[in-house]
Amino acid sequence: MAQTRTPLMDERAVRRALSRMAREIVERAAGTGRLVLMGIHRRGDEIAALLGEEIRKAEGTPPPIGSLDITLYRDDLAVIGPRPVVGESRLPAGGIDGQVVVIVDDVLYTGRTIRAALDELMDWGRPTRIYLCVLVDRGSAARELPIQPDSVGRTVELSHGKRVDVLVPELDGQLAVEIVGIEPPVEDT
Amino acid sequence: MSRLVSDLGKDLVGLEPLSANQIRTVLDTAEPFKEISERPIKKVPVLRGKTIVNLFFEPSTRTRVSFEFAEKRLSADTVNVTAAGSSVVKGETLVDTARNMEAMRIDMVVMRHIASGAARFLAERIPSNVINAGDGWHEHPTQGLLDLLTIRDHKGRIEGTRVCIVGDILHSRVARSNIYGLLKLGAEVGVCGPPTLLPVGIQELGVQVFRRVEEAIEWADVLNVLRLQLERMQSGFVPSLREYNRFYGVSSARLERAREDLLILHPGPINRGVEMDSDVADGPRSVILNQVTNGVAVRMAVLYLLAGGTPETAESAKHAAES
Amino acid sequence: MRGPLLTRESDGHQPLMLKGGRVVDPSQGLDEVTDVLLADGVVEAVGTGLGAPDDARIVECAGHVVTSGLIDVHVHLREPGGEHKETILTGARAAAAGGFTAVCAMPNTDPCVDDPASVGFVLAAGQRAGAARVYPLGCISVGQKGERLTEVGEMVEAGAVAITDDGCPVMDSGLMRLALEYARIFDIAVADHPEDLGLSRHGVMNEGLVATRLGLRGKPNASEDAHVLRDLMVAELTGGHVHLQHVSTRTGVEAIRRAKERGVRVTAEATPHHLLLTDEAVEGYRTDAKMNPPLRSAADVEAVRAGLKDGTLDVLATDHAPHHYDEKEQPFDDAPNGIVGLETSLGLVHTHLVRGGLIDLPTMVERMSVAPARAFGLSGGTLRKGSAGDVTVMDPEARWTVRTEHFLSKSRNTPFEGWDLVGRAVLTVVGGRIVWEAGWG
């Protein structure tokens, strides 16, 4: 299966977007006092860490950061079967009760992951407010649930066959966003 | 009505049929499940809508409660059938019991039964997933898995670890599951007990036999001390519990010759003063309560891994992944 | 000759000429292509160029083997009391289909056959069946309780050909002594199921690695050996004839071999399953491999084979033990012991032991016909002129597959389902009358 990779954002573009998103978040949360970031495992974790760093640079103190693994909250277990690797969810120090929680993910597509994350967050406690922040939004036309982001790095409308890959230094050795096109397989005759 | 075959297959009947990788998969999957039990709301929705029957033909509070917690924390709907002495099963064959369960459209059965092979018997006859919660003297795979997880937690690894199982090996499904699991993961395994309670041919499984508990203690990194059932004395396998304690009991005095970091496991419930003295059970080497905690995580992992959809949906998922 | 069934069946039976088969009759050292003429229920003549009577039915037997009728001295026909498993009628028919002209019915029915009336019942039902002959055995002890001797003489007069508590070993050595001594009056065998119940301690399979792995309670070889040795000693003490049933251990075989050398009156059985299967057949908790004595180790199978070959185990018997499918469809501990054997025995023995090279065809006939008749003093086991017209004709090249749905037996419990075999009975003749012919069943 041949793949084509087209750059969407380079490192500078990603960092600029993150810096803007950090400001938007702080503004919406009216400061960092009760602000908590929850990254969605795995690349959302990395984006949350970068965002946290941007917030620290701007505000002086980093917000507490937690991690959500939504594997056990997925709605497609019966379709895909269980995944042997279940990640660990981690609450930020101080928990989420009464906090302003920002869910951070790399790409927003159908909205199902965010639904699962919301359910998991509700099981953990009762935040006063939840925001959603994503680096790439594939546009509201792709959504399968009524979920919209509050802060977005870049919006891009793509056909169903394309994929957006967010590359992060921890896992991929670089910070960038690429569009991956997958050629349909040649039919066997 | 067959089902998606998971990494473990349809059922968990024992550790003997599993590969080392399958066992590792369960242990690795159990790790994140430990954390769920530490949450204020100890529940995830992953098995929502699944129906699980806990079918216990032998009384067992401990294992049943552990399974029930695991099931409830995964949001499954559970029904307990404690059949020992109940009218449900008197005179009804296991085949009929199984068919009745199936007719109620259940997804999984967790079964404890007095006969060796009963879990496999059930698994071969119903499409639901079957988890063996102990069958006769044969296997108790989730106990074996939780023992493995506890050893791995404390020793960092299982490969190369010397584990000696002490006590009534002959009648013990815990011993068999431990032996299979430990050997597959590369541990060195010893067994120690009175010759009346050692099964014939046990060495051929690849384990070392210790006649004296003192030798076993000196040799081992881990002791897994089994419960001595009172019935064994009544049927004459050991003359008295007192004499058993005198020659095979794990006491502080005997532990003086042990390695500093010797780990002590016990599947419970403990007969204090018989197979193990209280100060040992409550002492710093004992990880008995960690085993109980791990039991829930391991059972959650097994339930989770065995859960799945129908072949049709699996097929469509496969196509979706390819496109 | 004993056996009230042996009547000259002169009325209405067509003479039967079996032409041009390989006639094997070890009782007179006969193994040649020739003819056998049966008339009036008995063997009229064996030889070439016999003039057949005008009304005789002539069966071409070229390429087939014609032998004195096969006899199975160890079958459970379950009637009375276990008619859902087998009846005397279905069992006698299954026997005929398997090439057997006579079977010995074990008395451990419900109620058990421990008095002359019960013996008469089995005998009459056997005669009504009109298939293989059915010879009743009576119990050694009243109610098979192992306590008090039955009315052996009255049972023998009623038609019992031997006594046994099969299923229950005679644990009381004193009782065994009495039985062996008393049976001498009637010159009958005392058949014993050799098992020391203390040593076997509710075991459900052979003790060893497989049992250990499966977590099943094992019976050690010693549980059988100790009892075999005890029986041999008591037989030696009394001069009685002990018949040891289904011998399965190497030590047991060796003990019998030595006892025979000393002149102890002992006959002994080997079963097809103990000749062909080891305890590994139990793997997967297969209840169709659960029997008593249990399937043993490979070394034991070798010893049983050697015993059959050299005649230490002189009798091949099936221990045909039918059970309803519900009863075998249980966890291993709960399933009953035993397998059916009548319809697979000849094919298994011929395929794996004769074609397999352990024994030749005359030895097979010796173990399955001549010796069984001799051990229990039955008619048959020979084609001498004037002897019972019991004949088995087999096609030694017939290839077939064991399919339980074709069994005439009521039960299907066999570990041999699906086995490909070579050789089977095509004609079974009892008292000069054809009771089974291939194509019927």
Coordinates of N, CA and C in Angstrom, one line a residue, chain C residues 90-208:
Chain C
T90 N -30.0 -56.5 21.7 CA -29.1 -55.6 20.9 C -27.6 -56.0 21.1
G91 N -27.3 -56.5 22.3 CA -25.9 -56.9 22.5 C -25.6 -58.1 21.7
A92 N -26.5 -59.1 21.6 CA -26.3 -60.3 20.9 C -26.2 -60.0 19.4
R93 N -26.9 -59.1 18.9 CA -26.9 -58.7 17.5 C -25.6 -57.9 17.2
A94 N -25.2 -57.0 18.1 CA -23.9 -56.3 17.9 C -22.8 -57.3 17.9
A95 N -22.9 -58.4 18.7 CA -21.8 -59.4 18.7 C -21.8 -60.1 17.4
A96 N -22.9 -60.5 16.9 CA -23.0 -61.2 15.6 C -22.4 -60.3 14.5
A97 N -22.7 -59.0 14.5 CA -22.2 -58.1 13.5 C -20.7 -57.9 13.6
G98 N -20.2 -58.1 14.8 CA -18.7 -58.0 15.0 C -18.0 -59.3 14.7
G99 N -18.8 -60.4 14.3 CA -18.2 -61.7 13.9 C -18.2 -62.6 15.1
F100 N -18.8 -62.3 16.2 CA -18.8 -63.2 17.4 C -20.0 -64.1 17.3
T101 N -19.7 -65.4 17.6 CA -20.8 -66.4 17.6 C -21.3 -66.6 19.0
A102 N -20.5 -66.2 20.0 CA -20.9 -66.4 21.4 C -20.3 -65.3 22.2
V103 N -21.0 -64.9 23.3 CA -20.5 -64.0 24.3 C -20.9 -64.4 25.7
C104 N -20.0 -64.0 26.6 CA -20.3 -64.3 28.0 C -20.8 -63.0 28.7
A105 N -22.0 -63.1 29.2 CA -22.6 -61.9 29.8 C -22.2 -61.7 31.3
M106 N -21.6 -60.6 31.6 CA -21.2 -60.4 33.0 C -22.5 -60.2 33.9
P107 N -22.4 -60.6 35.1 CA -23.6 -60.6 36.0 C -23.8 -59.3 36.8
N108 N -23.0 -58.3 36.5 CA -23.2 -57.1 37.3 C -24.3 -56.2 36.8
T109 N -25.5 -56.8 36.6 CA -26.6 -56.0 36.2 C -27.4 -55.5 37.4
D110 N -28.6 -55.0 37.2 CA -29.4 -54.5 38.4 C -30.8 -55.1 38.3
P111 N -31.2 -56.1 39.0 CA -30.4 -56.7 40.0 C -29.3 -57.6 39.4
C112 N -28.3 -57.9 40.2 CA -27.3 -58.7 39.6 C -27.7 -60.2 39.5
V113 N -26.9 -60.9 38.7 CA -27.2 -62.3 38.4 C -26.6 -63.2 39.5
D114 N -27.2 -63.4 40.6 CA -26.6 -64.1 41.6 C -27.5 -65.3 42.1
D115 N -28.5 -65.6 41.3 CA -29.3 -66.8 41.6 C -29.7 -67.5 40.3
P116 N -30.2 -68.8 40.4 CA -30.5 -69.5 39.2 C -31.6 -68.9 38.4
A117 N -32.5 -68.2 39.0 CA -33.6 -67.6 38.2 C -33.1 -66.5 37.3
S118 N -32.1 -65.7 37.8 CA -31.6 -64.7 37.0 C -30.7 -65.3 35.9
V119 N -30.0 -66.3 36.2 CA -29.3 -67.0 35.1 C -30.2 -67.5 34.0
G120 N -31.3 -68.0 34.4 CA -32.3 -68.5 33.5 C -32.9 -67.4 32.6
F121 N -33.1 -66.2 33.2 CA -33.6 -65.1 32.5 C -32.6 -64.7 31.4
V122 N -31.3 -64.6 31.7 CA -30.4 -64.1 30.7 C -30.3 -65.2 29.6
L123 N -30.3 -66.5 30.0 CA -30.2 -67.5 29.0 C -31.4 -67.5 28.0
A124 N -32.6 -67.3 28.6 CA -33.8 -67.3 27.8 C -33.8 -66.1 26.8
A125 N -33.4 -65.0 27.4 CA -33.4 -63.8 26.5 C -32.3 -63.9 25.4
G126 N -31.3 -64.6 25.7 CA -30.2 -64.8 24.7 C -30.7 -65.7 23.6
Q127 N -31.5 -66.7 24.0 CA -32.0 -67.7 23.0 C -33.0 -67.0 22.1
R128 N -33.8 -66.1 22.8 CA -34.8 -65.4 22.0 C -34.2 -64.4 21.0
A129 N -33.0 -63.9 21.4 CA -32.3 -62.9 20.5 C -32.0 -63.6 19.1
G130 N -31.7 -64.8 19.2 CA -31.4 -65.5 17.9 C -30.2 -64.9 17.1
A131 N -29.3 -64.4 17.8 CA -28.1 -63.9 17.2 C -26.9 -64.7 17.7
A132 N -25.9 -64.0 18.3 CA -24.8 -64.7 18.9 C -25.3 -65.4 20.2
R133 N -24.7 -66.5 20.5 CA -25.1 -67.2 21.7 C -24.7 -66.4 22.9
V134 N -25.6 -66.4 23.9 CA -25.3 -65.6 25.2 C -25.2 -66.6 26.3
Y135 N -24.0 -66.7 26.9 CA -23.7 -67.5 28.0 C -23.7 -66.7 29.3
P136 N -24.5 -66.9 30.3 CA -24.5 -66.1 31.5 C -23.4 -66.5 32.4
L137 N -22.8 -65.5 33.1 CA -22.0 -65.8 34.2 C -22.8 -65.4 35.5
G138 N -22.5 -66.1 36.6 CA -23.1 -65.8 37.8 C -22.2 -65.0 38.7
C139 N -22.7 -64.4 39.8 CA -21.9 -63.7 40.7 C -21.1 -64.7 41.6
I140 N -20.0 -64.2 42.1 CA -19.3 -65.0 43.1 C -20.0 -64.8 44.5
S141 N -20.3 -63.6 44.8 CA -20.9 -63.3 46.1 C -22.3 -62.8 45.9
V142 N -23.1 -63.0 46.9 CA -24.5 -62.6 46.9 C -24.5 -61.1 46.9
G143 N -25.3 -60.6 45.9 CA -25.4 -59.2 45.7 C -24.1 -58.5 45.3
Q144 N -23.1 -59.3 44.9 CA -21.8 -58.7 44.6 C -21.2 -57.9 45.8
K145 N -21.6 -58.3 46.9 CA -21.1 -57.6 48.1 C -19.8 -58.0 48.6
G146 N -19.3 -59.1 48.1 CA -18.0 -59.6 48.5 C -18.0 -60.3 49.9
E147 N -19.2 -60.8 50.3 CA -19.3 -61.3 51.6 C -19.5 -62.8 51.6
R148 N -20.6 -63.3 51.0 CA -21.1 -64.7 51.1 C -21.2 -65.3 49.7
L149 N -20.7 -66.5 49.5 CA -20.7 -67.2 48.3 C -22.2 -67.4 47.8
T150 N -22.4 -67.3 46.5 CA -23.7 -67.6 45.9 C -23.9 -69.1 45.8
E151 N -25.1 -69.4 45.4 CA -25.4 -70.9 45.1 C -24.8 -71.2 43.7
V152 N -23.6 -71.5 43.8 CA -22.8 -71.6 42.5 C -23.4 -72.8 41.7
G153 N -23.6 -73.9 42.4 CA -24.0 -75.2 41.8 C -25.4 -75.0 41.1
E154 N -26.3 -74.3 41.8 CA -27.6 -74.1 41.2 C -27.5 -73.2 39.9
M155 N -26.6 -72.3 40.0 CA -26.5 -71.4 38.9 C -25.9 -72.1 37.7
V156 N -24.9 -73.0 38.0 CA -24.3 -73.8 36.9 C -25.3 -74.7 36.3
E157 N -26.2 -75.3 37.1 CA -27.2 -76.1 36.5 C -28.2 -75.3 35.7
A158 N -28.4 -74.1 36.1 CA -29.3 -73.2 35.3 C -28.6 -72.7 34.0
G159 N -27.3 -72.9 33.9 CA -26.7 -72.5 32.7 C -25.5 -71.5 32.8
A160 N -25.1 -71.1 34.0 CA -24.0 -70.3 34.2 C -22.7 -71.0 33.8
V161 N -21.8 -70.4 33.1 CA -20.6 -71.0 32.7 C -19.4 -70.7 33.5
A162 N -19.5 -69.7 34.3 CA -18.4 -69.3 35.3 C -19.0 -68.3 36.2
I163 N -18.2 -68.0 37.2 CA -18.6 -67.0 38.2 C -17.6 -65.8 38.3
T164 N -18.2 -64.7 38.5 CA -17.3 -63.5 38.6 C -18.1 -62.4 39.4
D165 N -17.4 -61.5 40.1 CA -18.0 -60.3 40.6 C -17.5 -59.1 39.8
D166 N -17.2 -59.3 38.5 CA -16.6 -58.3 37.7 C -17.2 -56.9 37.9
G167 N -16.3 -55.9 37.9 CA -16.7 -54.6 38.3 C -16.3 -54.3 39.7
C168 N -16.6 -55.3 40.5 CA -16.1 -55.3 41.9 C -15.1 -56.4 42.1
P169 N -13.9 -56.0 42.4 CA -12.9 -57.1 42.7 C -13.3 -57.8 44.0
V170 N -12.9 -59.1 44.1 CA -13.1 -59.8 45.3 C -12.0 -59.4 46.3
M171 N -12.3 -58.5 47.2 CA -11.3 -57.9 48.1 C -10.9 -58.9 49.2
D172 N -11.9 -59.7 49.6 CA -11.6 -60.6 50.7 C -10.9 -61.9 50.2
S173 N -9.7 -62.0 50.5 CA -8.9 -63.1 50.0 C -9.5 -64.5 50.5
G174 N -10.1 -64.5 51.7 CA -10.7 -65.7 52.2 C -11.8 -66.1 51.3
L175 N -12.6 -65.1 50.9 CA -13.8 -65.4 50.0 C -13.2 -66.0 48.6
M176 N -12.2 -65.4 48.2 CA -11.6 -65.8 46.9 C -11.2 -67.3 47.0
R177 N -10.6 -67.6 48.2 CA -10.2 -69.0 48.4 C -11.4 -69.9 48.3
L178 N -12.4 -69.5 49.0 CA -13.6 -70.4 49.1 C -14.2 -70.5 47.6
A179 N -14.2 -69.4 46.9 CA -14.8 -69.5 45.5 C -14.0 -70.4 44.7
L180 N -12.7 -70.3 44.7 CA -11.8 -71.2 43.9 C -12.0 -72.6 44.3
E181 N -12.0 -72.9 45.6 CA -12.2 -74.3 46.0 C -13.5 -74.8 45.6
Y182 N -14.6 -74.0 45.9 CA -15.9 -74.5 45.6 C -16.2 -74.7 44.1
A183 N -15.6 -73.8 43.3 CA -15.9 -73.9 41.9 C -15.3 -75.2 41.3
R184 N -14.3 -75.8 42.0 CA -13.7 -77.0 41.5 C -14.7 -78.1 41.3
I185 N -15.7 -78.1 42.2 CA -16.8 -79.1 42.1 C -17.4 -79.2 40.7
F186 N -17.6 -78.0 40.2 CA -18.3 -77.9 38.9 C -17.3 -77.7 37.7
D187 N -16.0 -77.6 38.0 CA -15.0 -77.4 37.0 C -15.2 -76.1 36.2
I188 N -15.5 -75.1 36.9 CA -15.7 -73.8 36.2 C -14.6 -72.8 36.7
A189 N -14.4 -71.8 35.9 CA -13.4 -70.7 36.2 C -14.1 -69.7 37.2
V190 N -13.2 -69.2 38.0 CA -13.6 -68.0 38.8 C -12.9 -66.8 38.2
A191 N -13.7 -65.9 37.6 CA -13.1 -64.8 36.9 C -13.1 -63.6 37.9
D192 N -11.9 -63.0 37.9 CA -11.8 -61.8 38.9 C -11.3 -60.6 38.2
H193 N -11.8 -59.5 38.6 CA -11.4 -58.2 38.2 C -10.3 -57.8 39.1
P194 N -9.0 -57.8 38.7 CA -7.9 -57.6 39.7 C -7.7 -56.2 40.0
E195 N -8.1 -55.8 41.1 CA -7.9 -54.4 41.5 C -7.9 -54.3 43.1
D196 N -6.8 -53.8 43.7 CA -6.8 -53.6 45.1 C -7.4 -52.2 45.3
L197 N -8.6 -52.2 45.9 CA -9.3 -50.9 45.9 C -8.7 -49.9 46.9
G198 N -7.9 -50.4 47.9 CA -7.2 -49.5 48.8 C -6.1 -48.8 48.0
L199 N -5.4 -49.5 47.1 CA -4.4 -48.8 46.4 C -4.9 -47.9 45.2
S200 N -6.0 -48.3 44.7 CA -6.5 -47.5 43.6 C -7.3 -46.3 44.1
R201 N -7.8 -46.4 45.3 CA -8.3 -45.2 46.0 C -9.1 -44.3 45.2
H202 N -10.2 -44.7 44.6 CA -11.1 -43.9 43.8 C -10.4 -43.2 42.6
G203 N -9.3 -43.8 42.1 CA -8.7 -43.2 41.0 C -9.6 -43.3 39.8
V204 N -9.4 -42.4 38.8 CA -10.2 -42.4 37.6 C -9.4 -42.7 36.3
M205 N -8.1 -42.7 36.5 CA -7.3 -43.0 35.3 C -5.9 -43.6 35.8
N206 N -5.1 -43.9 34.9 CA -3.8 -44.4 35.2 C -3.0 -43.3 36.0
E207 N -2.3 -43.8 37.0 CA -1.4 -42.8 37.8 C -0.2 -42.6 36.9
G208 N 0.2 -41.3 36.8 CA 1.4 -41.0 36.0 C 1.3 -39.5 35.6

